[in-house]
Amino acid sequence: MNKEINVLFLDDEENILFALSRLLMEESYGIIKTTDPDEAMALIEKHPIKVVVSDQRMPKISGIDFLKNVKQKYPDKMRILLSGYVDFVTAEEAINFGEVYRFLIKPWKTPYLKASIQHAIEQYDLVGSHRALYDASLKKTAELEELNKKLQGMYEIQRSFTSTVSHELRTPLASIKMAIDLVMGGTAGGLNEQQIKFLMKAKDNVDRLNRLINDILDLTKLEAGRMPLKLQMANIHDVIMEVVEIQGAVLKERGIYLKTEFAENVPLVSFDKDRMIQVFSNLITNALKFTDKGGVTIVTVFEEDKSRIKVAVRDTGVGIQPEDLSKLFQKFQQLGDASERKTGGTGLGLAICKEIVIRHGGEIWIESVYGEGSSFNFTIPVVKKTEENV
Ligand SMILES: Nc1ncnc2c1ncn2[C@@H]1O[C@H](COP(=O)(O)OP(=O)(O)O)[C@@H](O)[C@H]1O
Ligand SMILES: [Mg+2]
């Protein structure tokens, strides 16, 4: 059987080399021997050597110096010194400075010799496999980084594509809307009831498309951090009242209430008014949309210990099943069958709310009991800043 040559012996005495190779003939590794240190170096280069065993006293170079050279050139080879005379200082130094792995005394005790070489081989293999693992993980990390960069690039392209397309859709849509308005206004002659009905439907859908485009543009900008907040110190109640008044007007015939429960001690906070109106509009529209009896209450609380205002938009509507809660802040998520969906929604509202709240440094979450109602809650931190572009 051809054994792989894993062990090299260097000794200036041929008979020692001979004795050693006879002794280790039966081992699982192959050995190679030489009396010349230069040749030894060449052999290490040539064979898959794992362990180098060297004599100490040789004419050309001392064993320790030779092993130092080996260490410098092949740091992972295991090195064993085999010395005929006991020099404790040399041995101590060699071992403690890591020049050699084991120190054996001549005449050697065969079990020690065998065990030392065996351990050295195992150690070599262990280090090798660790290194291979490490190298593999470095390679994987590099691959992942590369992939990540690619994805980032693709994401950027998709983002700019989305925003360009959305912009481009606006102009033709505006002209469609104008044409519909003109026809409905009688500019092109009188219309019968059915024609008006069809045109109304067209108009509704144009409005819906417009909302969708605006939502997509907003969300793309928010996600890309390209929507600077115009922060100002103001009373959050004023913003809520603005939205409540608008929504209240359309509510009349539905027989449900829309009311507020404001805390009295709520301080002024820093926020972007237009964006906050967007949040409240969506939360309140949603709440009203999914409530058939009872109504909607907007509650504010000043959580002084946490330096934040907590706002809750509560409804007594359909509620949300626990397994659906986490889906709601994702884009284009609308619950229920398509046929059940109330018209007008885009499924982007809550995703936009979440981005806006987070950009303000707040948190947003939902509590809901299916069949009883939901509470959409978020916080606005109370900070002393007056203006900032984030
Ligand atoms: N107050 C609520 N009660 C029950 N379900 C709600 C409520 N608010 C939102 N939802 C659910 O979350 C979905 C996503 O809401 P949103 O992101 O605002 O999109 P949209 O209003 O355009 O459908 C809604 O379609 C609905 O299924
Ligand atoms: Mg909505």
Tab-separated table of C-alpha atoms and ligand atoms in Angstrom:
chain	number	residue	atom	x	y	z
A	1	MET	CA	0.000	0.000	0.000
A	2	ASN	CA	1.277	3.425	-0.889
A	3	LYS	CA	1.075	5.595	2.186
A	4	GLU	CA	0.965	9.348	1.995
A	5	ILE	CA	4.226	10.801	3.227
A	6	ASN	CA	3.255	12.889	6.236
A	7	VAL	CA	6.315	12.761	8.463
A	8	LEU	CA	9.813	13.987	7.784
A	9	PHE	CA	12.884	13.057	9.851
A	10	LEU	CA	16.060	15.090	9.868
A	11	ASP	CA	19.134	13.721	11.634
A	12	ASP	CA	22.814	13.817	10.764
A	13	GLU	CA	23.208	10.190	11.771
A	14	GLU	CA	22.090	7.731	9.115
A	15	ASN	CA	21.698	4.864	11.597
A	16	ILE	CA	19.231	6.835	13.701
A	17	LEU	CA	17.172	7.610	10.634
A	18	PHE	CA	17.268	3.995	9.694
A	19	ALA	CA	16.169	2.891	13.168
A	20	LEU	CA	13.340	5.399	13.177
A	21	SER	CA	11.964	4.387	9.810
A	22	ARG	CA	12.034	0.738	10.762
A	23	LEU	CA	10.286	1.479	13.976
A	24	LEU	CA	7.489	3.365	12.275
A	25	MET	CA	7.098	1.086	9.288
A	26	GLU	CA	3.753	-0.209	10.456
A	27	GLU	CA	2.178	3.192	11.130
A	28	SER	CA	-0.585	4.552	8.956
A	29	TYR	CA	1.515	7.477	7.712
A	30	GLY	CA	4.466	7.323	5.373
A	31	ILE	CA	7.783	8.837	6.372
A	32	ILE	CA	10.730	10.336	4.554
A	33	LYS	CA	14.198	10.963	5.945
A	34	THR	CA	17.282	12.998	5.226
A	35	THR	CA	20.556	14.040	6.827
A	36	ASP	CA	20.654	17.377	5.038
A	37	PRO	CA	18.653	20.392	6.299
A	38	ASP	CA	18.458	21.979	2.831
A	39	GLU	CA	17.140	18.784	1.343
A	40	ALA	CA	14.683	18.601	4.235
A	41	MET	CA	13.229	21.959	3.208
A	42	ALA	CA	12.921	20.765	-0.372
A	43	LEU	CA	11.147	17.601	0.784
A	44	ILE	CA	8.634	19.598	2.841
A	45	GLU	CA	7.817	21.498	-0.312
A	46	LYS	CA	7.435	18.322	-2.315
A	47	HIS	CA	5.409	16.071	0.003
A	48	PRO	CA	2.227	16.539	2.033
A	49	ILE	CA	4.278	16.723	5.228
A	50	LYS	CA	2.344	17.278	8.434
A	51	VAL	CA	5.052	16.691	11.035
A	52	VAL	CA	8.750	17.552	10.949
A	53	VAL	CA	10.979	15.724	13.445
A	54	SER	CA	14.485	17.104	13.805
A	55	ASP	CA	17.618	16.205	15.714
A	56	GLN	CA	19.134	19.053	17.775
A	57	ARG	CA	22.865	18.762	17.285
A	58	MET	CA	23.817	18.729	13.597
A	59	PRO	CA	26.899	20.111	11.849
A	60	LYS	CA	25.219	22.684	9.582
A	61	ILE	CA	22.459	24.030	11.796
A	62	SER	CA	20.951	23.331	15.212
A	63	GLY	CA	17.608	21.536	15.312
A	64	ILE	CA	15.922	24.511	16.950
A	65	ASP	CA	17.171	26.919	14.319
A	66	PHE	CA	16.097	24.557	11.590
A	67	LEU	CA	12.639	24.215	13.112
A	68	LYS	CA	12.452	28.002	13.440
A	69	ASN	CA	13.062	28.239	9.706
A	70	VAL	CA	10.369	25.660	9.096
A	71	LYS	CA	7.981	27.616	11.276
A	72	GLN	CA	8.690	30.786	9.384
A	73	LYS	CA	8.160	29.237	5.983
A	74	TYR	CA	5.423	26.716	6.850
A	75	PRO	CA	3.800	27.935	10.057
A	76	ASP	CA	1.184	25.168	10.131
A	77	LYS	CA	3.633	22.218	10.024
A	78	MET	CA	3.922	20.503	13.407
A	79	ARG	CA	7.475	20.484	14.732
A	80	ILE	CA	9.084	17.957	17.081
A	81	LEU	CA	12.615	18.201	18.465
A	82	LEU	CA	14.504	15.002	19.129
A	83	SER	CA	17.593	15.683	21.195
A	84	GLY	CA	20.376	13.456	22.458
A	85	TYR	CA	21.444	15.709	25.238
A	86	VAL	CA	19.164	17.322	27.736
A	87	ASP	CA	19.431	21.039	27.752
A	88	PHE	CA	16.525	22.239	29.833
A	89	VAL	CA	16.972	25.870	28.923
A	90	THR	CA	16.856	25.160	25.217
A	91	ALA	CA	13.921	22.823	25.638
A	92	GLU	CA	11.995	25.254	27.803
A	93	GLU	CA	12.568	28.094	25.385
A	94	ALA	CA	11.734	26.073	22.325
A	95	ILE	CA	8.477	24.852	23.755
A	96	ASN	CA	7.362	28.038	25.416
A	97	PHE	CA	8.060	30.222	22.421
A	98	GLY	CA	6.086	27.786	20.330
A	99	GLU	CA	9.013	26.756	18.163
A	100	VAL	CA	8.289	23.107	18.785
A	101	TYR	CA	5.188	21.143	19.622
A	102	ARG	CA	6.923	18.295	21.479
A	103	PHE	CA	10.341	17.655	22.867
A	104	LEU	CA	11.688	14.084	22.858
A	105	ILE	CA	14.839	12.788	24.424
A	106	LYS	CA	17.221	10.343	22.799
A	107	PRO	CA	17.292	7.449	23.333
A	108	TRP	CA	13.582	7.762	22.818
A	109	LYS	CA	10.890	5.742	24.428
A	110	THR	CA	9.009	4.265	21.496
A	111	PRO	CA	5.472	4.760	22.906
A	112	TYR	CA	6.263	8.461	23.525
A	113	LEU	CA	7.634	8.841	20.055
A	114	LYS	CA	4.625	7.210	18.424
A	115	ALA	CA	2.127	9.086	20.560
A	116	SER	CA	3.840	12.417	19.923
A	117	ILE	CA	3.803	11.953	16.166
A	118	GLN	CA	0.218	10.692	16.245
A	119	HIS	CA	-0.931	13.705	18.278
A	120	ALA	CA	0.960	16.058	16.048
A	121	ILE	CA	-0.793	14.638	12.989
A	122	GLU	CA	-4.182	14.909	14.653
A	123	GLN	CA	-3.447	18.477	15.677
A	124	TYR	CA	-2.381	19.318	12.149
A	125	ASP	CA	-5.579	17.847	10.716
A	126	LEU	CA	-7.727	19.643	13.284
A	127	VAL	CA	-6.193	23.014	12.545
A	128	GLY	CA	-6.526	22.270	8.857
A	129	SER	CA	-10.205	21.466	9.135
A	130	HIS	CA	-10.819	24.565	11.239
A	131	ARG	CA	-9.038	26.633	8.679
A	132	ALA	CA	-11.044	25.048	5.878
A	133	LEU	CA	-14.243	25.845	7.736
A	134	TYR	CA	-13.095	29.358	8.388
A	135	ASP	CA	-12.093	29.850	4.764
A	136	ALA	CA	-15.424	28.462	3.626
A	137	SER	CA	-17.291	30.814	5.920
A	138	LEU	CA	-15.221	33.768	4.720
A	139	LYS	CA	-16.046	32.810	1.169
A	140	LYS	CA	-19.745	32.519	1.985
A	141	THR	CA	-19.723	35.875	3.730
A	142	ALA	CA	-18.102	37.470	0.713
A	143	GLU	CA	-20.685	35.837	-1.560
A	144	LEU	CA	-23.518	37.065	0.636
A	145	GLU	CA	-22.122	40.569	0.659
A	146	GLU	CA	-21.916	40.491	-3.095
A	147	LEU	CA	-25.494	39.239	-3.345
A	148	ASN	CA	-26.641	41.859	-0.917
A	149	LYS	CA	-25.058	44.574	-3.020
A	150	LYS	CA	-26.780	43.210	-6.098
A	151	LEU	CA	-30.141	43.133	-4.339
A	152	GLN	CA	-29.634	46.647	-3.073
A	153	GLY	CA	-28.938	47.729	-6.628
A	154	MET	CA	-32.028	45.958	-7.910
A	155	TYR	CA	-34.088	47.492	-5.158
A	156	GLU	CA	-32.834	50.948	-6.113
A	157	ILE	CA	-33.725	50.334	-9.763
A	158	GLN	CA	-37.164	49.097	-8.794
A	159	ARG	CA	-37.676	52.107	-6.576
A	160	SER	CA	-36.719	54.650	-9.184
A	161	PHE	CA	-38.748	52.744	-11.768
A	162	THR	CA	-41.807	52.839	-9.515
A	163	SER	CA	-41.507	56.498	-8.860
A	164	THR	CA	-40.884	57.391	-12.524
A	165	VAL	CA	-43.804	55.302	-13.741
A	166	SER	CA	-46.099	56.738	-11.102
A	167	HIS	CA	-45.151	60.265	-12.092
A	168	GLU	CA	-45.695	59.497	-15.758
A	169	LEU	CA	-49.164	58.129	-15.017
A	170	ARG	CA	-50.287	61.311	-13.354
A	171	THR	CA	-50.422	63.512	-16.432
A	172	PRO	CA	-52.625	61.332	-18.647
A	173	LEU	CA	-54.809	60.588	-15.661
A	174	ALA	CA	-55.346	64.278	-15.015
A	175	SER	CA	-56.434	64.764	-18.608
A	176	ILE	CA	-58.834	61.795	-18.451
A	177	LYS	CA	-60.352	63.291	-15.340
A	178	MET	CA	-60.724	66.660	-16.985
A	179	ALA	CA	-62.405	65.116	-20.033
A	180	ILE	CA	-64.847	63.231	-17.830
A	181	ASP	CA	-65.628	66.403	-15.892
A	182	LEU	CA	-66.263	68.296	-19.117
A	183	VAL	CA	-68.591	65.646	-20.520
A	184	MET	CA	-70.423	65.348	-17.221
A	185	GLY	CA	-70.740	69.091	-17.024
A	186	GLY	CA	-72.722	69.019	-20.279
A	187	THR	CA	-70.083	70.757	-22.441
A	188	ALA	CA	-70.494	68.117	-25.120
A	189	GLY	CA	-74.271	68.041	-25.006
A	190	GLY	CA	-76.929	66.602	-22.678
A	191	LEU	CA	-76.540	63.184	-21.097
A	192	ASN	CA	-79.050	60.554	-20.107
A	193	GLU	CA	-79.081	58.946	-16.689
A	194	GLN	CA	-77.253	55.832	-17.769
A	195	GLN	CA	-74.477	57.784	-19.435
A	196	ILE	CA	-74.035	59.780	-16.261
A	197	LYS	CA	-73.910	56.559	-14.244
A	198	PHE	CA	-71.149	55.144	-16.418
A	199	LEU	CA	-69.192	58.362	-16.295
A	200	MET	CA	-69.503	58.463	-12.497
A	201	LYS	CA	-68.048	54.999	-12.360
A	202	ALA	CA	-65.190	56.047	-14.611
A	203	LYS	CA	-64.583	59.058	-12.418
A	204	ASP	CA	-64.561	56.975	-9.245
A	205	ASN	CA	-61.951	54.733	-10.744
A	206	VAL	CA	-59.834	57.626	-11.907
A	207	ASP	CA	-59.938	58.927	-8.335
A	208	ARG	CA	-58.964	55.546	-7.049
A	209	LEU	CA	-56.063	55.290	-9.446
A	210	ASN	CA	-54.974	58.741	-8.395
A	211	ARG	CA	-54.979	57.706	-4.757
A	212	LEU	CA	-53.016	54.597	-5.574
A	213	ILE	CA	-50.386	56.569	-7.460
A	214	ASN	CA	-50.090	59.103	-4.662
A	215	ASP	CA	-49.786	56.346	-2.070
A	216	ILE	CA	-47.124	54.508	-4.071
A	217	LEU	CA	-45.157	57.696	-4.522
A	218	ASP	CA	-45.422	58.570	-0.836
A	219	LEU	CA	-44.382	55.141	0.295
A	220	THR	CA	-41.462	54.971	-2.145
A	221	LYS	CA	-40.248	58.344	-0.937
A	222	LEU	CA	-40.675	57.450	2.727
A	223	GLU	CA	-38.893	54.140	2.317
A	224	ALA	CA	-36.008	55.732	0.463
A	225	GLY	CA	-35.744	58.424	3.146
A	226	ARG	CA	-36.482	61.010	0.478
A	227	MET	CA	-39.359	62.651	2.247
A	228	PRO	CA	-37.930	65.238	4.629
A	229	LEU	CA	-40.173	65.931	7.585
A	230	LYS	CA	-41.180	69.521	8.162
A	231	LEU	CA	-41.165	69.376	11.930
A	232	GLN	CA	-42.906	72.034	13.972
A	233	MET	CA	-44.012	72.276	17.568
A	234	ALA	CA	-47.780	72.089	17.622
A	235	ASN	CA	-50.779	70.652	19.383
A	236	ILE	CA	-51.646	67.216	18.075
A	237	HIS	CA	-55.305	67.775	19.017
A	238	ASP	CA	-55.599	70.510	16.380
A	239	VAL	CA	-54.577	68.071	13.685
A	240	ILE	CA	-56.971	65.415	14.935
A	241	MET	CA	-59.836	67.935	14.969
A	242	GLU	CA	-59.109	68.942	11.372
A	243	VAL	CA	-59.484	65.348	10.249
A	244	VAL	CA	-62.508	64.687	12.478
A	245	GLU	CA	-64.351	67.681	11.053
A	246	ILE	CA	-63.826	66.559	7.468
A	247	GLN	CA	-64.753	62.940	8.222
A	248	GLY	CA	-67.674	63.934	10.423
A	249	ALA	CA	-69.280	65.771	7.521
A	250	VAL	CA	-69.453	62.631	5.388
A	251	LEU	CA	-70.661	60.552	8.291
A	252	LYS	CA	-74.108	61.995	8.908
A	253	GLU	CA	-76.328	59.340	7.366
A	254	ARG	CA	-74.452	56.311	8.666
A	255	GLY	CA	-75.741	56.492	12.229
A	256	ILE	CA	-72.347	55.944	13.823
A	257	TYR	CA	-70.414	58.325	16.000
A	258	LEU	CA	-66.971	59.855	15.693
A	259	LYS	CA	-65.779	61.399	18.929
A	260	THR	CA	-62.648	62.404	20.784
A	261	GLU	CA	-61.390	61.865	24.332
A	262	PHE	CA	-58.449	64.169	24.720
A	263	ALA	CA	-56.145	64.240	27.725
A	264	GLU	CA	-55.870	67.725	29.148
A	265	ASN	CA	-52.205	67.781	29.950
A	266	VAL	CA	-50.929	66.889	26.478
A	267	PRO	CA	-47.856	69.020	25.684
A	268	LEU	CA	-46.911	70.487	22.328
A	269	VAL	CA	-44.873	68.074	20.276
A	270	SER	CA	-42.716	68.246	17.220
A	271	PHE	CA	-44.249	66.752	14.080
A	272	ASP	CA	-44.884	67.233	10.381
A	273	LYS	CA	-48.456	68.399	10.157
A	274	ASP	CA	-49.221	67.171	6.633
A	275	ARG	CA	-47.817	63.735	7.386
A	276	MET	CA	-49.736	63.462	10.668
A	277	ILE	CA	-52.927	64.418	8.863
A	278	GLN	CA	-52.152	61.557	6.497
A	279	VAL	CA	-51.839	59.147	9.444
A	280	PHE	CA	-55.069	60.247	11.116
A	281	SER	CA	-56.984	60.363	7.832
A	282	ASN	CA	-56.078	56.801	7.077
A	283	LEU	CA	-56.653	55.418	10.574
A	284	ILE	CA	-59.980	57.197	10.939
A	285	THR	CA	-61.140	56.332	7.401
A	286	ASN	CA	-60.244	52.713	8.046
A	287	ALA	CA	-62.019	52.674	11.402
A	288	LEU	CA	-65.178	54.153	9.898
A	289	LYS	CA	-64.973	51.864	6.883
A	290	PHE	CA	-64.957	48.742	9.027
A	291	THR	CA	-67.547	49.862	11.577
A	292	ASP	CA	-71.288	49.444	11.029
A	293	LYS	CA	-72.589	50.090	14.526
A	294	GLY	CA	-71.253	52.025	17.465
A	295	GLY	CA	-68.501	54.277	16.267
A	296	VAL	CA	-64.993	55.567	16.466
A	297	THR	CA	-63.235	57.301	19.347
A	298	ILE	CA	-59.864	59.019	19.173
A	299	VAL	CA	-58.151	58.950	22.545
A	300	THR	CA	-54.988	60.763	23.586
A	301	VAL	CA	-52.922	60.101	26.701
A	302	PHE	CA	-49.781	61.853	27.868
A	303	GLU	CA	-47.408	59.148	29.136
A	304	GLU	CA	-45.145	61.438	31.084
A	305	ASP	CA	-42.822	58.727	32.395
A	306	LYS	CA	-42.104	57.627	28.841
A	307	SER	CA	-41.998	61.181	27.460
A	308	ARG	CA	-44.503	60.424	24.779
A	309	ILE	CA	-48.053	60.971	23.699
A	310	LYS	CA	-50.061	57.889	22.966
A	311	VAL	CA	-52.865	58.164	20.468
A	312	ALA	CA	-55.494	55.480	19.924
A	313	VAL	CA	-58.053	55.328	17.151
A	314	ARG	CA	-60.637	52.907	18.534
A	315	ASP	CA	-63.589	51.434	16.759
A	316	THR	CA	-66.426	49.067	17.554
A	317	GLY	CA	-66.202	47.499	14.119
A	318	VAL	CA	-65.488	44.107	12.616
A	319	GLY	CA	-62.190	43.547	14.409
A	320	ILE	CA	-59.201	41.631	13.148
A	321	GLN	CA	-58.288	37.997	13.678
A	322	PRO	CA	-55.056	37.526	15.682
A	323	GLU	CA	-53.266	35.777	12.815
A	324	ASP	CA	-53.907	38.752	10.539
A	325	LEU	CA	-52.540	41.417	12.852
A	326	SER	CA	-48.952	41.181	11.698
A	327	LYS	CA	-49.903	41.328	8.021
A	328	LEU	CA	-51.577	44.694	8.164
A	329	PHE	CA	-48.556	46.961	8.016
A	330	GLN	CA	-47.303	45.193	4.904
A	331	LYS	CA	-47.826	46.732	1.510
A	332	PHE	CA	-50.976	45.921	-0.442
A	333	GLN	CA	-52.441	43.911	2.415
A	334	GLN	CA	-56.190	43.916	2.562
A	335	LEU	CA	-58.032	41.342	4.567
A	336	GLY	CA	-61.016	39.334	3.425
A	337	ASP	CA	-61.968	38.264	-0.092
A	338	ALA	CA	-61.487	40.697	-2.907
A	339	SER	CA	-65.270	40.817	-3.249
A	340	GLU	CA	-65.648	41.829	0.380
A	341	ARG	CA	-63.246	44.705	0.125
A	342	LYS	CA	-64.791	48.076	0.438
A	343	THR	CA	-63.967	50.103	-2.628
A	344	GLY	CA	-61.446	52.884	-2.518
A	345	GLY	CA	-58.675	51.196	-0.570
A	346	THR	CA	-55.178	50.641	-1.851
A	347	GLY	CA	-53.831	48.457	0.927
A	348	LEU	CA	-50.967	50.928	1.333
A	349	GLY	CA	-52.458	53.171	4.012
A	350	LEU	CA	-51.151	51.354	7.063
A	351	ALA	CA	-47.725	50.816	5.520
A	352	ILE	CA	-47.540	54.575	5.000
A	353	CYS	CA	-48.761	55.255	8.559
A	354	LYS	CA	-46.077	52.986	9.927
A	355	GLU	CA	-43.301	54.693	7.974
A	356	ILE	CA	-44.485	58.128	9.069
A	357	VAL	CA	-44.802	57.176	12.742
A	358	ILE	CA	-41.368	55.539	12.759
A	359	ARG	CA	-39.810	58.540	11.045
A	360	HIS	CA	-41.202	60.629	13.906
A	361	GLY	CA	-39.497	58.321	16.390
A	362	GLY	CA	-42.712	56.644	17.509
A	363	GLU	CA	-44.137	53.146	17.559
A	364	ILE	CA	-47.348	51.809	16.058
A	365	TRP	CA	-49.308	48.710	16.968
A	366	ILE	CA	-52.786	47.218	16.826
A	367	GLU	CA	-54.984	45.693	19.475
A	368	SER	CA	-58.123	43.984	18.328
A	369	VAL	CA	-60.865	41.583	19.335
A	370	TYR	CA	-62.394	39.879	16.331
A	371	GLY	CA	-66.042	40.779	16.053
A	372	GLU	CA	-65.813	43.532	18.685
A	373	GLY	CA	-63.495	46.180	17.394
A	374	SER	CA	-59.948	47.393	17.047
A	375	SER	CA	-57.614	49.972	18.450
A	376	PHE	CA	-54.867	51.392	16.251
A	377	ASN	CA	-52.304	52.930	18.577
A	378	PHE	CA	-49.190	54.937	18.039
A	379	THR	CA	-46.869	57.175	19.980
A	380	ILE	CA	-45.224	60.515	19.362
A	381	PRO	CA	-42.151	61.243	21.452
A	382	VAL	CA	-42.061	64.511	23.375
A	383	VAL	CA	-38.736	66.077	22.428
A	384	LYS	CA	-37.497	69.617	22.694
A	385	LYS	CA	-36.404	69.970	19.096
A	386	THR	CA	-38.301	72.535	17.057
A	387	GLU	CA	-37.135	71.960	13.525
A	388	GLU	CA	-35.182	69.255	11.861
A	389	ASN	CA	-34.781	67.653	8.503
A	390	VAL	CA	-34.503	63.935	8.893
B	1	LIG	N1	-60.105	49.538	11.833
B	1	LIG	C1	-60.018	48.410	11.152
B	1	LIG	N2	-60.794	47.363	11.410
B	1	LIG	C2	-60.673	46.217	10.719
B	1	LIG	N3	-59.795	46.012	9.716
B	1	LIG	C3	-58.982	47.021	9.397
B	1	LIG	C4	-59.035	48.275	10.097
B	1	LIG	N4	-58.097	49.084	9.559
B	1	LIG	C5	-57.494	48.383	8.589
B	1	LIG	N5	-58.027	47.147	8.475
B	1	LIG	C6	-57.598	46.096	7.534
B	1	LIG	O1	-56.311	46.434	7.061
B	1	LIG	C7	-56.300	46.528	5.646
B	1	LIG	C8	-55.251	47.507	5.204
B	1	LIG	O2	-55.576	48.831	5.570
B	1	LIG	P1	-54.856	49.979	4.799
B	1	LIG	O3	-53.400	49.673	4.751
B	1	LIG	O4	-55.259	51.280	5.382
B	1	LIG	O5	-55.376	49.811	3.328
B	1	LIG	P2	-56.785	50.175	2.729
B	1	LIG	O6	-57.499	51.060	3.690
B	1	LIG	O7	-56.388	50.899	1.504
B	1	LIG	O8	-57.455	48.880	2.456
B	1	LIG	C9	-57.712	46.889	5.303
B	1	LIG	O9	-58.010	46.541	3.981
B	1	LIG	C10	-58.461	46.045	6.307
B	1	LIG	O10	-58.543	44.725	5.860
B	2	MG	MG	-56.757	52.691	4.605
